[in-house]
Coordinates of C-alpha atoms in Angstrom, one line a residue:
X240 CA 0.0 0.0 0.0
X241 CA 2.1 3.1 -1.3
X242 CA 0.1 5.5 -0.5
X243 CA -0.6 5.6 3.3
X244 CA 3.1 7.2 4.0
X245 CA 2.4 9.8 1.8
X246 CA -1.0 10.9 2.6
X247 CA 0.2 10.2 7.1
X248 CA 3.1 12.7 6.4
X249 CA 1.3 15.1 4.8
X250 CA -1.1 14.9 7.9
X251 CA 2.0 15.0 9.9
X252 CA 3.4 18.5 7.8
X253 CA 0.3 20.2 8.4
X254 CA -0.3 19.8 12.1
X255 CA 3.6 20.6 12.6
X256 CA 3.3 23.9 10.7
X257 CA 0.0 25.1 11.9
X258 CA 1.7 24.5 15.7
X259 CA 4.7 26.0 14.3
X260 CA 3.1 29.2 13.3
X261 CA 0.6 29.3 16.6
X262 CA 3.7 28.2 19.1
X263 CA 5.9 31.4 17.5
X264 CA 2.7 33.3 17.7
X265 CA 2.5 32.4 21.6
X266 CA 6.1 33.3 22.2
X267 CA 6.7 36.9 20.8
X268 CA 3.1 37.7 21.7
X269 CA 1.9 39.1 18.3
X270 CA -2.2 39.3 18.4
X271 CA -2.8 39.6 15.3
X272 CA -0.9 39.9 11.8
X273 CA -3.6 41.3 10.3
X274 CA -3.0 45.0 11.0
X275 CA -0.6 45.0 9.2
X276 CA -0.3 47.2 6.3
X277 CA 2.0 44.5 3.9
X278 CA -0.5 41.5 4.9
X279 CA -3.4 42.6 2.6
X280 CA -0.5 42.4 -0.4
X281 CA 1.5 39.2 1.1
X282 CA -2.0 37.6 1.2
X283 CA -2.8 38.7 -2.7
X284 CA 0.4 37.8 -3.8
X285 CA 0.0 34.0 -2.1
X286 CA -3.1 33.7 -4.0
X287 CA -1.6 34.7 -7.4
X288 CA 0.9 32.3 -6.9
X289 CA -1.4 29.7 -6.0
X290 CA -3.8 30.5 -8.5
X291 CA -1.4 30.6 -11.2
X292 CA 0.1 27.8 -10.2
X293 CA -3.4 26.0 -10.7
X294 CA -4.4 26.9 -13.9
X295 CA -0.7 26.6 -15.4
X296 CA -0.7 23.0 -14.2
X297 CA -3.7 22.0 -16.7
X298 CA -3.4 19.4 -19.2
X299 CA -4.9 21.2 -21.8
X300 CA -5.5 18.6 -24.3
X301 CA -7.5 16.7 -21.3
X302 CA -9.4 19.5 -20.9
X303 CA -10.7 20.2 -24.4
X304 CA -11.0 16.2 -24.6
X305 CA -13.8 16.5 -21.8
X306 CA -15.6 20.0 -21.9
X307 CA -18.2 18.1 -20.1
X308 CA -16.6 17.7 -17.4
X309 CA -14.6 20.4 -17.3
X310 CA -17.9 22.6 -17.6
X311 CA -19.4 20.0 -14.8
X312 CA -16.2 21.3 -12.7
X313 CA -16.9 24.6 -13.1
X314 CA -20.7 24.7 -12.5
X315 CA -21.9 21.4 -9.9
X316 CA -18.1 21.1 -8.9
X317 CA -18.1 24.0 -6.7
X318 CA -21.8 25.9 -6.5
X319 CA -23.7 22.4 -5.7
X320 CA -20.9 21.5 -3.0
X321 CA -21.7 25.3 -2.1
X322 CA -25.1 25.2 -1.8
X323 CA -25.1 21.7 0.2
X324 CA -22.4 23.1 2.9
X325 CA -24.0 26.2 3.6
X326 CA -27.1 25.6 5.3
X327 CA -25.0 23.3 7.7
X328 CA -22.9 26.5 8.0
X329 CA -25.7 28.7 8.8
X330 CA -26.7 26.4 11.7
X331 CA -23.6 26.5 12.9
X332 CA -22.4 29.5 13.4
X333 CA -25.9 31.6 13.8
X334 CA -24.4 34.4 11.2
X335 CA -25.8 34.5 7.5
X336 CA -22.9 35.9 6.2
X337 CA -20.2 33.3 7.2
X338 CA -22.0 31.1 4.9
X339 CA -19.3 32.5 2.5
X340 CA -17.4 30.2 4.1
X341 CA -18.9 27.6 2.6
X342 CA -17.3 28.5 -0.7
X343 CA -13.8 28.2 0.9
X344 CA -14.0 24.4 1.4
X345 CA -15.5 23.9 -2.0
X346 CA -12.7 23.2 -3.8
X347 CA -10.2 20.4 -4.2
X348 CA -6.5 20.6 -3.7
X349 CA -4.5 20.3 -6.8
X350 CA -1.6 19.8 -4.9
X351 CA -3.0 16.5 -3.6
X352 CA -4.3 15.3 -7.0
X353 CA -0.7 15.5 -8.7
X354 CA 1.1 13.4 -6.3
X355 CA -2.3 11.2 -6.2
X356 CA -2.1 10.1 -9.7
X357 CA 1.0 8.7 -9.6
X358 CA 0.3 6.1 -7.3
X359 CA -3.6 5.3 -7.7
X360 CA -5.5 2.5 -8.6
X361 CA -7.7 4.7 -10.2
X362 CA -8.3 4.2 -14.0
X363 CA -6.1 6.8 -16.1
X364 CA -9.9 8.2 -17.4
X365 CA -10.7 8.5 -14.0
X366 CA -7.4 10.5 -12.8
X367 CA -7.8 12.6 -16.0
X368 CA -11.3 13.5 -14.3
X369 CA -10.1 14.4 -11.3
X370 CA -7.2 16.4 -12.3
X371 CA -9.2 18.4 -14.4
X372 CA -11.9 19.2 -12.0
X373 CA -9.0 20.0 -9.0
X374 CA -7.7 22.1 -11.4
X375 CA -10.3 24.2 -12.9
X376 CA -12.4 24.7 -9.5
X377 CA -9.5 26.8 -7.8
X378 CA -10.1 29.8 -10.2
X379 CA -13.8 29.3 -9.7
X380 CA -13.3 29.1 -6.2
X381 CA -11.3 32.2 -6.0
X382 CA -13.5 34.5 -8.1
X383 CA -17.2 33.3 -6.3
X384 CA -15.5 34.3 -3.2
X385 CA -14.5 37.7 -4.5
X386 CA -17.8 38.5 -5.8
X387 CA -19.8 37.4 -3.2
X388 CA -17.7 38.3 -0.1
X389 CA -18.7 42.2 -0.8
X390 CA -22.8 40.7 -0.7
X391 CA -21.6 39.0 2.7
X392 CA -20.4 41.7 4.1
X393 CA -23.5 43.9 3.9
X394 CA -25.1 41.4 6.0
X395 CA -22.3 41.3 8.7
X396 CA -23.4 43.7 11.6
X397 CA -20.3 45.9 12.7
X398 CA -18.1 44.8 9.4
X399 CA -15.0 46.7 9.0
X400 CA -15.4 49.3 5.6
X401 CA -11.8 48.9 5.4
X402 CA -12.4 45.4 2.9
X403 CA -10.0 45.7 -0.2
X404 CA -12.6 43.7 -1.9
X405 CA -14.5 45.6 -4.9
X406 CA -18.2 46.7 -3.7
X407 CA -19.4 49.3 -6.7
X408 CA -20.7 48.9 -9.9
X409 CA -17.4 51.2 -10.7
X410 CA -15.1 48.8 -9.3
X411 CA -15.7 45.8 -10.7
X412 CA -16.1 47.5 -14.2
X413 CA -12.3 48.5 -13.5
X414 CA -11.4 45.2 -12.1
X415 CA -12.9 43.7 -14.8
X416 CA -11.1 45.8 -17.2
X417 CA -7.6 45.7 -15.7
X418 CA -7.8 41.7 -15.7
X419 CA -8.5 42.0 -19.6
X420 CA -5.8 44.3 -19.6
X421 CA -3.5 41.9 -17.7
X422 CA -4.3 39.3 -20.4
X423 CA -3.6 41.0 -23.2
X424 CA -0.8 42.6 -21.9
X425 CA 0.8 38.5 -21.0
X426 CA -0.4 37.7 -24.7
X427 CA 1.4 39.8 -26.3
X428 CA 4.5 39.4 -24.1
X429 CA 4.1 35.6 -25.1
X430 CA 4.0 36.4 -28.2
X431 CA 7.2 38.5 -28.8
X432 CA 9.4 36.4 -26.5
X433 CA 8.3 32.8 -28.7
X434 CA 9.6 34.9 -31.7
X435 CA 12.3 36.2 -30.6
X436 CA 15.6 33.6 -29.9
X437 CA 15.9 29.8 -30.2
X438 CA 13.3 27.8 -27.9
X439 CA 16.0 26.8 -25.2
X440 CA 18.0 30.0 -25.5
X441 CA 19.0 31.3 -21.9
X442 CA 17.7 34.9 -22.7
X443 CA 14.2 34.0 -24.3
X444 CA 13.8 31.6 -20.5
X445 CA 15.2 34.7 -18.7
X446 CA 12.7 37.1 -20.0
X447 CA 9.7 35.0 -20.3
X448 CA 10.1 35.0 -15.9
X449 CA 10.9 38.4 -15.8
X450 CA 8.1 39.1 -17.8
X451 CA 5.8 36.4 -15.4
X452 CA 7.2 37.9 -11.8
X453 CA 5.8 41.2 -13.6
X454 CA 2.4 40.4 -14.3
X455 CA 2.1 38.7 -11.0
X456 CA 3.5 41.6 -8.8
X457 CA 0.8 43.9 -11.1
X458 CA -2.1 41.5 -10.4
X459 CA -1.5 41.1 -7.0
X460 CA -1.4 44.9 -6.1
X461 CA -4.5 45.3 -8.4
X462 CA -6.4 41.9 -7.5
X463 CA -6.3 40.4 -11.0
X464 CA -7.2 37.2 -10.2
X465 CA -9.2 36.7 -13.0
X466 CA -6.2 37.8 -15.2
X467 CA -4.0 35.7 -13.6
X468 CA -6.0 32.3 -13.9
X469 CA -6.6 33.1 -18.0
X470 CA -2.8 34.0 -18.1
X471 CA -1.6 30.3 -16.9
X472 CA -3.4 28.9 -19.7
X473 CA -1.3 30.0 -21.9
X474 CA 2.0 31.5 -20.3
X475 CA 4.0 28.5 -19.5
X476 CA 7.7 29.5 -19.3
X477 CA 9.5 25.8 -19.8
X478 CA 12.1 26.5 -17.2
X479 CA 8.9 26.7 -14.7
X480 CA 7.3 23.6 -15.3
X481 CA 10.0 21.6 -13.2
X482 CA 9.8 23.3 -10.1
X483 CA 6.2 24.8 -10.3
X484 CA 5.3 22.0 -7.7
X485 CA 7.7 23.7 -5.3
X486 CA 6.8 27.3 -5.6
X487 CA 2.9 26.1 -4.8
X488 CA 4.0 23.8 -2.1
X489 CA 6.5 27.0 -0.2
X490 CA 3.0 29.3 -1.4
X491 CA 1.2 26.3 0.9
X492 CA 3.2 25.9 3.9
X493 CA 4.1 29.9 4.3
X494 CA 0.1 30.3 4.3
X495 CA -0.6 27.7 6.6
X496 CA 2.2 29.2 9.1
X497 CA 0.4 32.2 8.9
X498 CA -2.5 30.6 9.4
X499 CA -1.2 29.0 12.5
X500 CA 0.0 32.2 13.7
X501 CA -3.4 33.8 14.0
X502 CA -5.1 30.4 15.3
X503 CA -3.9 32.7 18.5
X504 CA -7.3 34.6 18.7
X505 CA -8.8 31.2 19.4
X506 CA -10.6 28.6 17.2
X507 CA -14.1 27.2 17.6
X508 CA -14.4 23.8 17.1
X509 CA -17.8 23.1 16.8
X510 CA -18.0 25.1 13.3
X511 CA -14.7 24.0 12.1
X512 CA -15.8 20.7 12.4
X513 CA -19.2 20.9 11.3
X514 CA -17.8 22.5 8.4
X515 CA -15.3 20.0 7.7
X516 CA -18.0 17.0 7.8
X517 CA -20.1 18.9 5.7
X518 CA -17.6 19.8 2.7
X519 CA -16.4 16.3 3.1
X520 CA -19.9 14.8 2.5
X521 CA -21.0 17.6 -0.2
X522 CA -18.4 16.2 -2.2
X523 CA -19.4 12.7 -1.4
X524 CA -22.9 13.8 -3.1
X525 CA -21.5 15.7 -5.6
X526 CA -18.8 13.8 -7.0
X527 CA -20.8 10.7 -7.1
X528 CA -22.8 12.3 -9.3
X529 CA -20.2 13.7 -11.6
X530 CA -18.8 10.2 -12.1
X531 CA -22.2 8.5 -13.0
X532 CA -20.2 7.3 -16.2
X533 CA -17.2 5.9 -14.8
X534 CA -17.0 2.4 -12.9
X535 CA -17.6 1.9 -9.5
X536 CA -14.0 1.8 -8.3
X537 CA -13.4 5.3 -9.9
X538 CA -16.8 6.9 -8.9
X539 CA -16.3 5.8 -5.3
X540 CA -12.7 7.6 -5.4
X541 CA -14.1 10.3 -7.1
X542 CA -16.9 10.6 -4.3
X543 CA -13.8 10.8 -1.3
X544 CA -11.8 13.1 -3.6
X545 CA -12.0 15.7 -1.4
X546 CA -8.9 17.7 0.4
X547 CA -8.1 20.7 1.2
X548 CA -5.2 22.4 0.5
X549 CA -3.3 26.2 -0.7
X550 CA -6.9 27.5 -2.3
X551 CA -8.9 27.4 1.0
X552 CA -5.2 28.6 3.3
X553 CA -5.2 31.6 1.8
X554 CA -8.7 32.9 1.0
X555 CA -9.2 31.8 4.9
X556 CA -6.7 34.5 5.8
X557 CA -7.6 37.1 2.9
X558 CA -11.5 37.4 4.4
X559 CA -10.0 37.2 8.4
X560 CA -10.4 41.1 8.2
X561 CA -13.6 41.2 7.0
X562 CA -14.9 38.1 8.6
X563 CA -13.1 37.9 12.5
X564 CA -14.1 34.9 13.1
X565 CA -12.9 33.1 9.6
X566 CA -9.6 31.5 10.8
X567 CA -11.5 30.0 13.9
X568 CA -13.7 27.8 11.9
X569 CA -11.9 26.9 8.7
X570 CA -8.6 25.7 10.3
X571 CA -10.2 23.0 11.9
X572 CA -12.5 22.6 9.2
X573 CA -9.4 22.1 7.0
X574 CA -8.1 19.9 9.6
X575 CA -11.2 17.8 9.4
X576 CA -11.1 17.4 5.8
X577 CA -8.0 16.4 5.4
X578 CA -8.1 13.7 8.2
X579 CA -11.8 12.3 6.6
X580 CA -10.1 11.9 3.2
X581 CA -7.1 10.1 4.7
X582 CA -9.1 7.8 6.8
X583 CA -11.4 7.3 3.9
X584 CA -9.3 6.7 1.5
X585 CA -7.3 4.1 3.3
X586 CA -10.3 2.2 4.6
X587 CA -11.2 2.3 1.0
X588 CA -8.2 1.1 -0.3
X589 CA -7.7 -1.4 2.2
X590 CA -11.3 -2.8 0.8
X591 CA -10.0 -3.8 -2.3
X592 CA -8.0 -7.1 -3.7
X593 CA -4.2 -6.8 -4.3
X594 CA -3.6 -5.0 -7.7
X595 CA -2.3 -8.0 -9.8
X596 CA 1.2 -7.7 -12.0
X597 CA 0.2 -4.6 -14.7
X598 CA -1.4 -2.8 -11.4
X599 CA -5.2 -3.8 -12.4
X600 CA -7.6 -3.6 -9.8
X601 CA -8.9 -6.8 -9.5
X602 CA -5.6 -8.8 -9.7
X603 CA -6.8 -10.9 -12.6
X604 CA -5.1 -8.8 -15.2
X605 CA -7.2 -7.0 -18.5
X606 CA -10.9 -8.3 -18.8
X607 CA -11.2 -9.3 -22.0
X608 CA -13.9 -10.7 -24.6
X609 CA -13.6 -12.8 -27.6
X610 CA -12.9 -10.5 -30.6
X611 CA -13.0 -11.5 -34.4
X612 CA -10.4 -14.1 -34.7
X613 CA -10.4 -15.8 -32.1
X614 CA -8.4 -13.5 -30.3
X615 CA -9.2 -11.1 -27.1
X616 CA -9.9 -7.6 -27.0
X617 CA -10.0 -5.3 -23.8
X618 CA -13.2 -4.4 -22.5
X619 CA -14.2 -0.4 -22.7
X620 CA -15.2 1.0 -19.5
X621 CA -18.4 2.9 -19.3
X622 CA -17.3 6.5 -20.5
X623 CA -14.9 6.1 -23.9
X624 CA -11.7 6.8 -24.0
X625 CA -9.9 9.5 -25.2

């Protein structure tokens, strides 16, 4: 079973920098980072990264080989999984507006996926769903919060005015415009750059990150998120790709120290939790029926897909000024999400028959039926393959 150290030391990493960041919290007495005037741009800047990091890890060609899913990802993926945590929410904490919240855990970490599919059981059609849905619900993720945070916040009695989130008409018509801006502006830049030099030439790789750190330091000042998820759909710079997994995973653990750190103003368990056990059983709902097509091995995994990761860190600590009580309920909701999909996942796993020689599921090798000739073909699972 290869996968239980992997998924028990990630456990073990997350409880170890969350106490890191509360313990050094504790010690030099700080009550809050908050206040300060450099988090609201640390915080932005985290969630470029992350966000960038996201969209640039997409397997295109999977993507436009299942717009049905993809579109699926994008609409029941996150909204459903919304709209079934929220009410639970509501309950919970007695305040309308923290249901926002419930748009925080909707997502699936991306993170967690990549390292999943290299040593699942899953069927490659059923990583390919996966991936594409952990990958594409981040940016959705991001953006509902934005736009619905301002709504939120009009129903939060005593909410501080001092939310760098867009609230006019005016606003998001400049928002809107400065992440088309953004786009075109890393277009073009693509554009001249793949012109100009051979493919591997040092000086072509050189300004193609220049050029990147650019448009991220501009959309995080400006809150271009928008901008920035389009951008990593196209702007790839090759010497990236290697250690993009890095960058997101230092983007990760920094956000969860600092999510540690203000774990200082107290947590509340009850809503954490209830939170947790809801997101984790909105996505059992929820991704069983995305998977209706796929075979029951696969639609089960699909169903205890869910783990949080960088996406809900950070926009726990970008609304903590708006929303006080924000970090006290989705750290241990985090917390609880994470340890449901390990303990699902290995009680699952532990469930089923030793993979046989070529890694098959039911040990018995390819299922196969007569074929013209005597010979055997591979049965096709439900959904076809691409």
């Amino acid at each position: 079973m290869t996968r239980t150290p992997t998924a028990a030391r990630h456990l073990w990493i997350m409880f170890v920098v969350l106490g890191s960041g509360w313990l050094l919290s504790s010690v030099t007495g700080i009550a809050s980072v908050t206040h300060s005037p450099a988090y609201p741009l640390a915080i932005s800047a985290l969630l470029a990264v992350g966000l960038y990091g996201s969209t640039s890890g997409i397997d295109l060609a999977e993507a436009q080989g299942d717009l049905r899913t993809l579109l699926l990802a994008v609409t029941v993926g996150v909204l459903a999984k919304a709209a079934l945590i929220a009410p639970v929410l509501w309950l919970a904490v007695g305040q309308p507006a923290y249901m926002i919240l419930a748009v925080t855990v909707a997502q699936i970490d991306p993170l967690s996926v990549a390292a999943l599919r290299s040593r699942s059981r899953m069927s490659e059609r059923g990583k390919a769903v996966l991936s594409i849905w952990s990958s594409f619900d981040d940016p959705v993720t991001i953006l509902l919060t934005a736009y619905l945070a301002p709504v939120a916040l009009n129903a939060l009695d005593g909410a501080s005015a001092s939310s760098a989130l867009p609230v006019s008409p005016t606003a998001y018509a400049l928002t809107t415009a400065g992440n088309v801006g953004l786009v075109a502006v890393a277009a073009l830049a693509w554009f001249l750059v793949q012109r100009g030099g051979r493919p591997d030439s040092p000086l072509r790789s050189l300004a193609c990150l220049l050029v990147l750190g650019g448009l991220l330091a501009a959309a995080s000042v400006y809150g271009l998120m928008l901008g920035v998820a389009v951008m990593g759909l196209f702007y790839r710079p090759r010497p990236l790709l290697p250690v993009l997994g890095v960058l997101l995973r230092a983007a990760y653990y920094t956000a969860l120290f600092a999510l540690g750190m203000l774990l200082l103003d107290g947590i509340e368990p009850v809503p954490g939790i209830a939170l947790g056990v809801a997101a984790f059983g909105a996505q059992v709902v929820v991704g069983w029926v995305i998977a209706r097509n796929l075979d029951r091995f696969d639609r089960v995994s699909l169903a205890l897909g869910q783990q949080n990761g960088v996406t809900a860190v950070i926009l726990a600590l970008a609304l903590k000024p708006a929303f006080p009580r924000t970090v006290a309920i989705v750290a241990p909701a985090i917390v609880v999400v994470n340890v449901l999909h390990f303990a699902a996942n290995e009680l699952w796993t532990r469930l089923q028959p030793p993979a046989g020689p070529d890694g098959d599921k039911d040990g018995g090798g390819d299922v196969r039926t007569p074929a013209p000739g005597g010979h055997s073909a591979p049965v096709d699972v439900l959904v076809p393959r691409h």
